[in-house]
Tab-separated table of C-alpha atoms in Angstrom:
chain	number	residue	atom	x	y	z
A	6	VAL	CA	-36.713	36.618	232.831
A	7	GLY	CA	-38.484	39.796	231.126
A	8	PHE	CA	-41.016	37.393	229.607
A	9	GLY	CA	-42.210	36.066	232.913
A	10	LEU	CA	-42.127	39.253	234.997
A	11	ILE	CA	-45.384	40.639	233.543
A	12	PHE	CA	-47.673	37.579	234.035
A	13	PRO	CA	-48.531	37.992	237.728
A	14	LEU	CA	-49.529	41.712	237.073
A	15	LEU	CA	-52.260	41.253	234.620
A	16	PRO	CA	-55.080	41.976	237.262
A	17	SER	CA	-53.112	45.206	238.190
A	18	ILE	CA	-52.797	46.336	234.524
A	19	ALA	CA	-56.469	45.736	234.091
A	20	ALA	CA	-57.238	47.744	237.143
A	21	SER	CA	-54.802	50.576	236.153
A	22	PHE	CA	-56.576	51.146	232.896
A	23	GLY	CA	-60.207	50.270	233.889
A	24	VAL	CA	-60.473	47.084	231.715
A	25	GLY	CA	-61.499	43.609	232.399
A	26	ALA	CA	-60.366	40.041	231.824
A	27	THR	CA	-61.634	40.173	228.262
A	28	GLU	CA	-59.605	43.252	227.362
A	29	VAL	CA	-56.405	41.647	228.990
A	30	GLY	CA	-56.976	38.625	226.804
A	31	TYR	CA	-56.520	41.173	223.798
A	32	LEU	CA	-52.894	41.422	225.197
A	33	ALA	CA	-52.318	37.744	224.636
A	34	THR	CA	-53.957	38.003	221.126
A	35	THR	CA	-51.947	40.889	220.041
A	36	PHE	CA	-48.654	39.266	221.315
A	37	SER	CA	-49.483	36.163	219.248
A	38	VAL	CA	-50.430	37.970	216.111
A	39	GLY	CA	-47.129	39.784	216.187
A	40	GLN	CA	-45.373	36.482	216.682
A	41	VAL	CA	-47.174	34.812	213.872
A	42	ILE	CA	-46.548	37.629	211.417
A	43	PHE	CA	-42.907	38.227	212.177
A	44	THR	CA	-41.695	34.710	213.054
A	45	PRO	CA	-41.158	33.821	209.325
A	46	ILE	CA	-40.057	37.389	208.543
A	47	LEU	CA	-37.202	37.110	211.234
A	48	GLY	CA	-36.337	33.685	210.028
A	49	TYR	CA	-35.849	34.940	206.558
A	50	MET	CA	-33.858	37.928	207.619
A	51	SER	CA	-31.545	35.688	209.559
A	52	ASP	CA	-30.993	33.400	206.554
A	53	ARG	CA	-30.212	36.566	204.504
A	54	TYR	CA	-28.305	38.759	206.922
A	55	GLY	CA	-27.217	36.533	209.640
A	56	ARG	CA	-28.308	35.130	212.966
A	57	ARG	CA	-26.463	37.535	215.254
A	58	PRO	CA	-27.936	40.740	213.917
A	59	VAL	CA	-31.385	39.566	213.952
A	60	LEU	CA	-31.082	38.234	217.480
A	61	LEU	CA	-29.618	41.527	218.697
A	62	LEU	CA	-32.375	43.505	216.897
A	63	ALA	CA	-35.029	41.353	218.349
A	64	ILE	CA	-33.742	41.494	221.848
A	65	PHE	CA	-33.460	45.255	221.663
A	66	GLY	CA	-36.936	45.704	220.304
A	67	ASN	CA	-38.358	43.485	223.055
A	68	GLY	CA	-36.743	45.846	225.668
A	69	ILE	CA	-38.293	48.867	223.933
A	70	SER	CA	-41.791	47.082	224.189
A	71	TYR	CA	-41.372	46.741	227.926
A	72	LEU	CA	-40.342	50.328	228.410
A	73	ALA	CA	-43.251	51.512	226.314
A	74	THR	CA	-45.652	49.303	228.496
A	75	GLY	CA	-44.219	50.898	231.703
A	76	LEU	CA	-44.571	54.397	230.253
A	77	ALA	CA	-48.024	53.698	228.645
A	78	GLN	CA	-50.925	56.203	229.651
A	79	SER	CA	-53.582	54.375	227.654
A	80	PHE	CA	-54.386	50.675	227.146
A	81	THR	CA	-54.031	51.043	223.365
A	82	VAL	CA	-50.531	51.833	223.861
A	83	VAL	CA	-50.112	48.612	225.977
A	84	LEU	CA	-51.688	46.665	223.103
A	85	LEU	CA	-49.256	48.148	220.619
A	86	ALA	CA	-46.309	47.271	222.831
A	87	ARG	CA	-47.466	43.701	223.444
A	88	PHE	CA	-47.696	43.567	219.458
A	89	VAL	CA	-43.946	44.632	219.290
A	90	SER	CA	-43.062	42.170	222.106
A	91	GLY	CA	-44.634	39.293	220.091
A	92	ALA	CA	-42.950	40.388	216.884
A	93	THR	CA	-39.632	40.312	218.563
A	94	GLY	CA	-40.313	37.329	220.488
A	95	GLY	CA	-40.654	35.474	217.212
A	96	SER	CA	-36.685	35.207	217.470
A	97	ILE	CA	-37.011	31.904	219.221
A	98	GLY	CA	-37.015	30.285	215.932
A	99	VAL	CA	-33.728	32.037	214.961
A	100	ALA	CA	-32.147	31.059	218.157
A	101	ASN	CA	-33.185	27.446	217.395
A	102	ALA	CA	-31.541	27.971	214.027
A	103	TYR	CA	-28.290	29.301	215.566
A	104	VAL	CA	-28.132	26.030	217.618
A	105	ALA	CA	-28.780	23.966	214.525
A	106	ASP	CA	-25.843	25.886	212.690
A	107	VAL	CA	-23.348	25.057	215.578
A	108	THR	CA	-24.322	21.431	216.354
A	109	SER	CA	-24.287	18.068	214.546
A	110	LYS	CA	-27.395	16.203	213.613
A	111	GLU	CA	-26.908	13.807	216.473
A	112	GLU	CA	-26.645	16.366	219.262
A	113	ARG	CA	-29.142	18.989	217.977
A	114	SER	CA	-32.277	17.951	219.796
A	115	VAL	CA	-30.279	17.730	223.011
A	116	TYR	CA	-28.868	21.284	222.714
A	117	MET	CA	-32.198	22.779	221.522
A	118	ASN	CA	-33.684	21.254	224.712
A	119	TYR	CA	-31.055	23.219	226.476
A	120	VAL	CA	-32.602	26.378	224.949
A	121	THR	CA	-35.883	25.077	226.720
A	122	ALA	CA	-33.955	24.703	229.910
A	123	ALA	CA	-32.658	28.330	229.792
A	124	THR	CA	-36.193	29.521	229.180
A	125	SER	CA	-37.323	27.482	232.255
A	126	ILE	CA	-34.673	29.400	234.399
A	127	GLY	CA	-36.113	32.594	233.141
A	128	ILE	CA	-39.557	31.381	234.084
A	129	VAL	CA	-38.360	30.508	237.550
A	130	ILE	CA	-36.850	34.023	238.223
A	131	GLY	CA	-39.122	36.251	236.184
A	132	PRO	CA	-42.702	35.526	237.763
A	133	GLY	CA	-41.279	35.322	241.245
A	134	LEU	CA	-39.443	38.599	240.836
A	135	GLY	CA	-42.566	40.181	239.212
A	136	GLY	CA	-44.923	38.897	241.986
A	137	THR	CA	-42.370	40.123	244.590
A	138	CYS	CA	-42.318	43.618	243.044
A	139	SER	CA	-45.969	43.885	242.296
A	140	SER	CA	-46.538	46.216	245.394
A	141	PHE	CA	-44.412	48.770	243.688
A	142	GLY	CA	-46.739	48.970	240.631
A	143	PHE	CA	-46.630	47.281	237.108
A	144	SER	CA	-44.656	50.195	235.744
A	145	VAL	CA	-41.585	49.347	237.911
A	146	VAL	CA	-41.833	45.696	236.957
A	147	CYS	CA	-42.012	46.722	233.342
A	148	TYR	CA	-38.827	48.880	233.666
A	149	ILE	CA	-37.119	45.757	235.323
A	150	ALA	CA	-38.075	43.708	232.326
A	151	ALA	CA	-36.619	46.273	229.980
A	152	GLY	CA	-33.406	46.330	232.117
A	153	ALA	CA	-33.240	42.444	231.686
A	154	CYS	CA	-33.478	42.972	227.990
A	155	LEU	CA	-30.839	45.573	227.907
A	156	LEU	CA	-28.493	43.345	229.905
A	157	ASN	CA	-29.228	40.495	227.599
A	158	TRP	CA	-28.480	42.721	224.446
A	159	ILE	CA	-25.205	43.965	225.871
A	160	ILE	CA	-24.083	40.312	226.759
A	161	GLY	CA	-25.111	39.276	223.129
A	162	LEU	CA	-23.256	42.361	221.636
A	163	LEU	CA	-20.122	41.438	223.467
A	164	PHE	CA	-20.002	37.655	223.293
A	165	LEU	CA	-22.391	36.385	220.528
A	166	THR	CA	-20.652	35.588	217.250
A	167	GLU	CA	-22.158	34.842	213.864
A	168	PRO	CA	-22.223	30.927	213.538
A	169	PRO	CA	-20.656	29.417	210.373
A	170	ARG	CA	-23.251	28.015	208.157
A	171	GLY	CA	-21.311	25.967	205.344
A	172	ALA	CA	-18.769	27.782	203.482
A	173	GLY	CA	-20.878	30.005	201.396
A	174	ARG	CA	-23.814	27.378	200.999
A	175	ASP	CA	-27.315	29.118	200.708
A	176	MET	CA	-29.004	28.005	204.041
A	177	SER	CA	-32.226	29.684	203.240
A	178	VAL	CA	-35.362	27.629	202.678
A	179	ASP	CA	-35.247	28.578	199.025
A	180	GLY	CA	-31.436	27.721	198.766
A	181	LEU	CA	-32.021	24.346	200.438
A	182	ALA	CA	-34.925	23.434	198.248
A	183	ARG	CA	-32.742	24.231	195.166
A	184	ALA	CA	-29.885	22.172	196.471
A	185	ALA	CA	-32.223	19.185	197.098
A	186	ALA	CA	-33.734	19.507	193.823
A	187	ALA	CA	-30.402	19.597	192.036
A	188	ALA	CA	-29.377	16.478	194.034
A	189	GLY	CA	-32.452	14.617	192.430
A	190	GLN	CA	-34.744	14.628	195.500
A	191	GLN	CA	-38.482	14.530	194.848
A	192	ASP	CA	-41.429	16.397	196.558
A	193	VAL	CA	-39.150	19.111	197.589
A	194	GLY	CA	-41.025	21.751	199.715
A	195	LYS	CA	-43.958	19.537	200.394
A	196	ILE	CA	-44.919	19.086	203.967
A	197	PRO	CA	-45.816	15.549	204.985
A	198	MET	CA	-49.124	14.909	206.659
A	199	ARG	CA	-47.364	14.096	210.007
A	200	ALA	CA	-45.794	17.350	210.177
A	201	TRP	CA	-49.186	18.984	209.643
A	202	SER	CA	-50.514	16.882	212.685
A	203	LEU	CA	-47.570	18.197	214.762
A	204	TYR	CA	-48.304	21.792	213.712
A	205	ALA	CA	-51.958	21.343	214.788
A	206	SER	CA	-50.986	19.845	218.011
A	207	SER	CA	-48.500	22.741	218.745
A	208	PHE	CA	-51.209	25.110	217.853
A	209	CYS	CA	-53.575	23.660	220.337
A	210	ALA	CA	-50.994	23.477	223.004
A	211	ALA	CA	-49.961	27.103	222.634
A	212	GLY	CA	-53.615	28.186	222.604
A	213	CYS	CA	-54.311	26.301	225.861
A	214	PHE	CA	-51.328	27.891	227.424
A	215	ALA	CA	-52.176	31.422	226.257
A	216	ALA	CA	-55.578	31.124	227.637
A	217	TRP	CA	-54.277	29.713	230.923
A	218	GLU	CA	-51.721	32.503	231.377
A	219	THR	CA	-54.288	35.213	230.678
A	220	VAL	CA	-57.054	34.172	233.079
A	221	MET	CA	-55.065	32.380	235.883
A	222	ALA	CA	-54.276	35.463	237.694
A	223	PHE	CA	-57.857	36.505	237.782
A	224	PHE	CA	-58.896	33.070	238.660
A	225	LEU	CA	-56.529	33.077	241.742
A	226	ARG	CA	-57.698	36.509	242.701
A	227	ASP	CA	-61.479	35.706	242.620
A	228	MET	CA	-61.318	32.221	243.802
A	229	TYR	CA	-58.730	32.202	246.615
A	230	PHE	CA	-57.709	35.752	247.548
A	231	HIS	CA	-61.035	37.602	247.759
A	232	GLY	CA	-60.277	40.106	245.175
A	233	ASP	CA	-56.748	40.958	246.477
A	234	SER	CA	-54.642	41.540	243.334
A	235	ASP	CA	-51.446	41.913	245.047
A	236	LYS	CA	-51.636	38.571	246.979
A	237	ALA	CA	-52.725	36.875	243.804
A	238	ALA	CA	-49.720	38.206	241.940
A	239	VAL	CA	-47.317	37.067	244.546
A	240	PHE	CA	-48.876	33.594	244.527
A	241	TYR	CA	-49.059	33.573	240.798
A	242	GLY	CA	-45.321	34.346	240.741
A	243	TYR	CA	-44.701	31.331	243.001
A	244	LEU	CA	-46.778	29.157	240.768
A	245	PHE	CA	-44.583	29.954	237.876
A	246	VAL	CA	-41.490	29.473	239.792
A	247	PHE	CA	-42.575	25.947	240.692
A	248	ALA	CA	-43.532	25.325	237.048
A	249	GLY	CA	-40.136	26.668	235.875
A	250	ILE	CA	-38.245	24.427	238.293
A	251	THR	CA	-40.302	21.356	237.058
A	252	MET	CA	-39.535	22.351	233.398
A	253	LEU	CA	-35.922	22.840	234.266
A	254	ILE	CA	-35.542	19.414	235.854
A	255	SER	CA	-37.392	17.643	233.013
A	256	SER	CA	-35.350	19.462	230.362
A	257	VAL	CA	-31.892	18.716	231.928
A	258	PHE	CA	-32.366	15.400	233.590
A	259	MET	CA	-35.477	13.652	232.146
A	260	TYR	CA	-35.696	14.573	228.449
A	261	LYS	CA	-32.747	12.591	227.125
A	262	PRO	CA	-33.426	9.305	229.000
A	263	LEU	CA	-37.240	9.587	228.171
A	264	LEU	CA	-36.326	10.233	224.462
A	265	MET	CA	-34.256	7.071	224.297
A	266	TRP	CA	-36.855	5.044	226.161
A	267	LEU	CA	-40.069	6.083	224.583
A	268	GLY	CA	-38.843	7.597	221.252
A	269	PRO	CA	-39.982	11.043	219.882
A	270	GLU	CA	-43.565	10.083	218.984
A	271	TRP	CA	-44.466	8.517	222.375
A	272	LEU	CA	-42.571	11.153	224.298
A	273	VAL	CA	-45.057	13.813	222.622
A	274	VAL	CA	-47.927	11.726	223.681
A	275	PHE	CA	-46.571	11.269	227.194
A	276	GLY	CA	-45.992	15.030	227.639
A	277	THR	CA	-49.268	16.022	226.199
A	278	SER	CA	-51.122	13.634	228.660
A	279	LEU	CA	-49.320	15.130	231.598
A	280	ARG	CA	-50.358	18.614	230.497
A	281	ILE	CA	-54.022	17.472	230.232
A	282	ILE	CA	-53.877	16.058	233.690
A	283	GLY	CA	-52.366	19.208	235.045
A	284	TYR	CA	-55.086	21.574	233.496
A	285	VAL	CA	-57.824	19.492	234.830
A	286	SER	CA	-56.237	19.209	238.166
A	287	MET	CA	-55.907	23.028	238.498
A	288	ALA	CA	-59.466	23.634	237.582
A	289	LEU	CA	-60.698	21.236	240.299
A	290	ALA	CA	-58.247	22.323	243.002
A	291	PRO	CA	-60.001	22.895	246.290
A	292	THR	CA	-57.340	25.241	247.590
A	293	GLU	CA	-54.707	27.515	245.999
A	294	TRP	CA	-51.884	25.198	247.329
A	295	VAL	CA	-53.148	22.303	245.174
A	296	GLU	CA	-52.779	24.354	242.153
């Protein structure tokens, strides 16, 4: 929820600090840099110290970043807060590792997809709430996001338990590599070419989404709402609500049947093709409702 609250407010943030779309783009950049740097660090820490403490630390840090954004008196502080938010946002890999720890190989992909479904619910609620509250100013919305993180942290503190990870077995990357080498497996630690292709595809997809989320509010404001940031923010929130509902439906009801029908490789091709069609259609939309 907290993740999506901020998106509709980017033009308001720009106006508050006297910056343009280019500087707002730096917010996405600093977020991504923090995520790139700290995702492997958080993964290593979760292997060494456990999933639960790392997840709780990341959630708490994310709440601090939203609080700092709301209290910021300069755009530099906002940039630093977004870096912290990206760094703590790298915990999504830890969350997936948690799911992997508590599920079998056969059911793992399905339950990881449920993590995506939970994210979709947040995307449904967050931007709609952010757009609705935009008239109160972006600081208020940042405080709401911080409160959502605090609630999440309290729930995790009370109910999240450390998952069993194999009776003392070393589940770190190095530990698994040593175990595989001891079992006589060759080429341990080498990444196959198909995996590199998947990494490249994921990089391009993430880059496209980051560009879209950064400029879309400005695009709506200038193309359809005649410079009215508040109206653009509300509509942007509704746009994310619709996208989140679509993601939720596809994750819960469509993913498993399509996976069985197409297989993982063609499912990736199918999903990527739909994303391309969606981006092109939004760019050519004659009215905001076609978006």
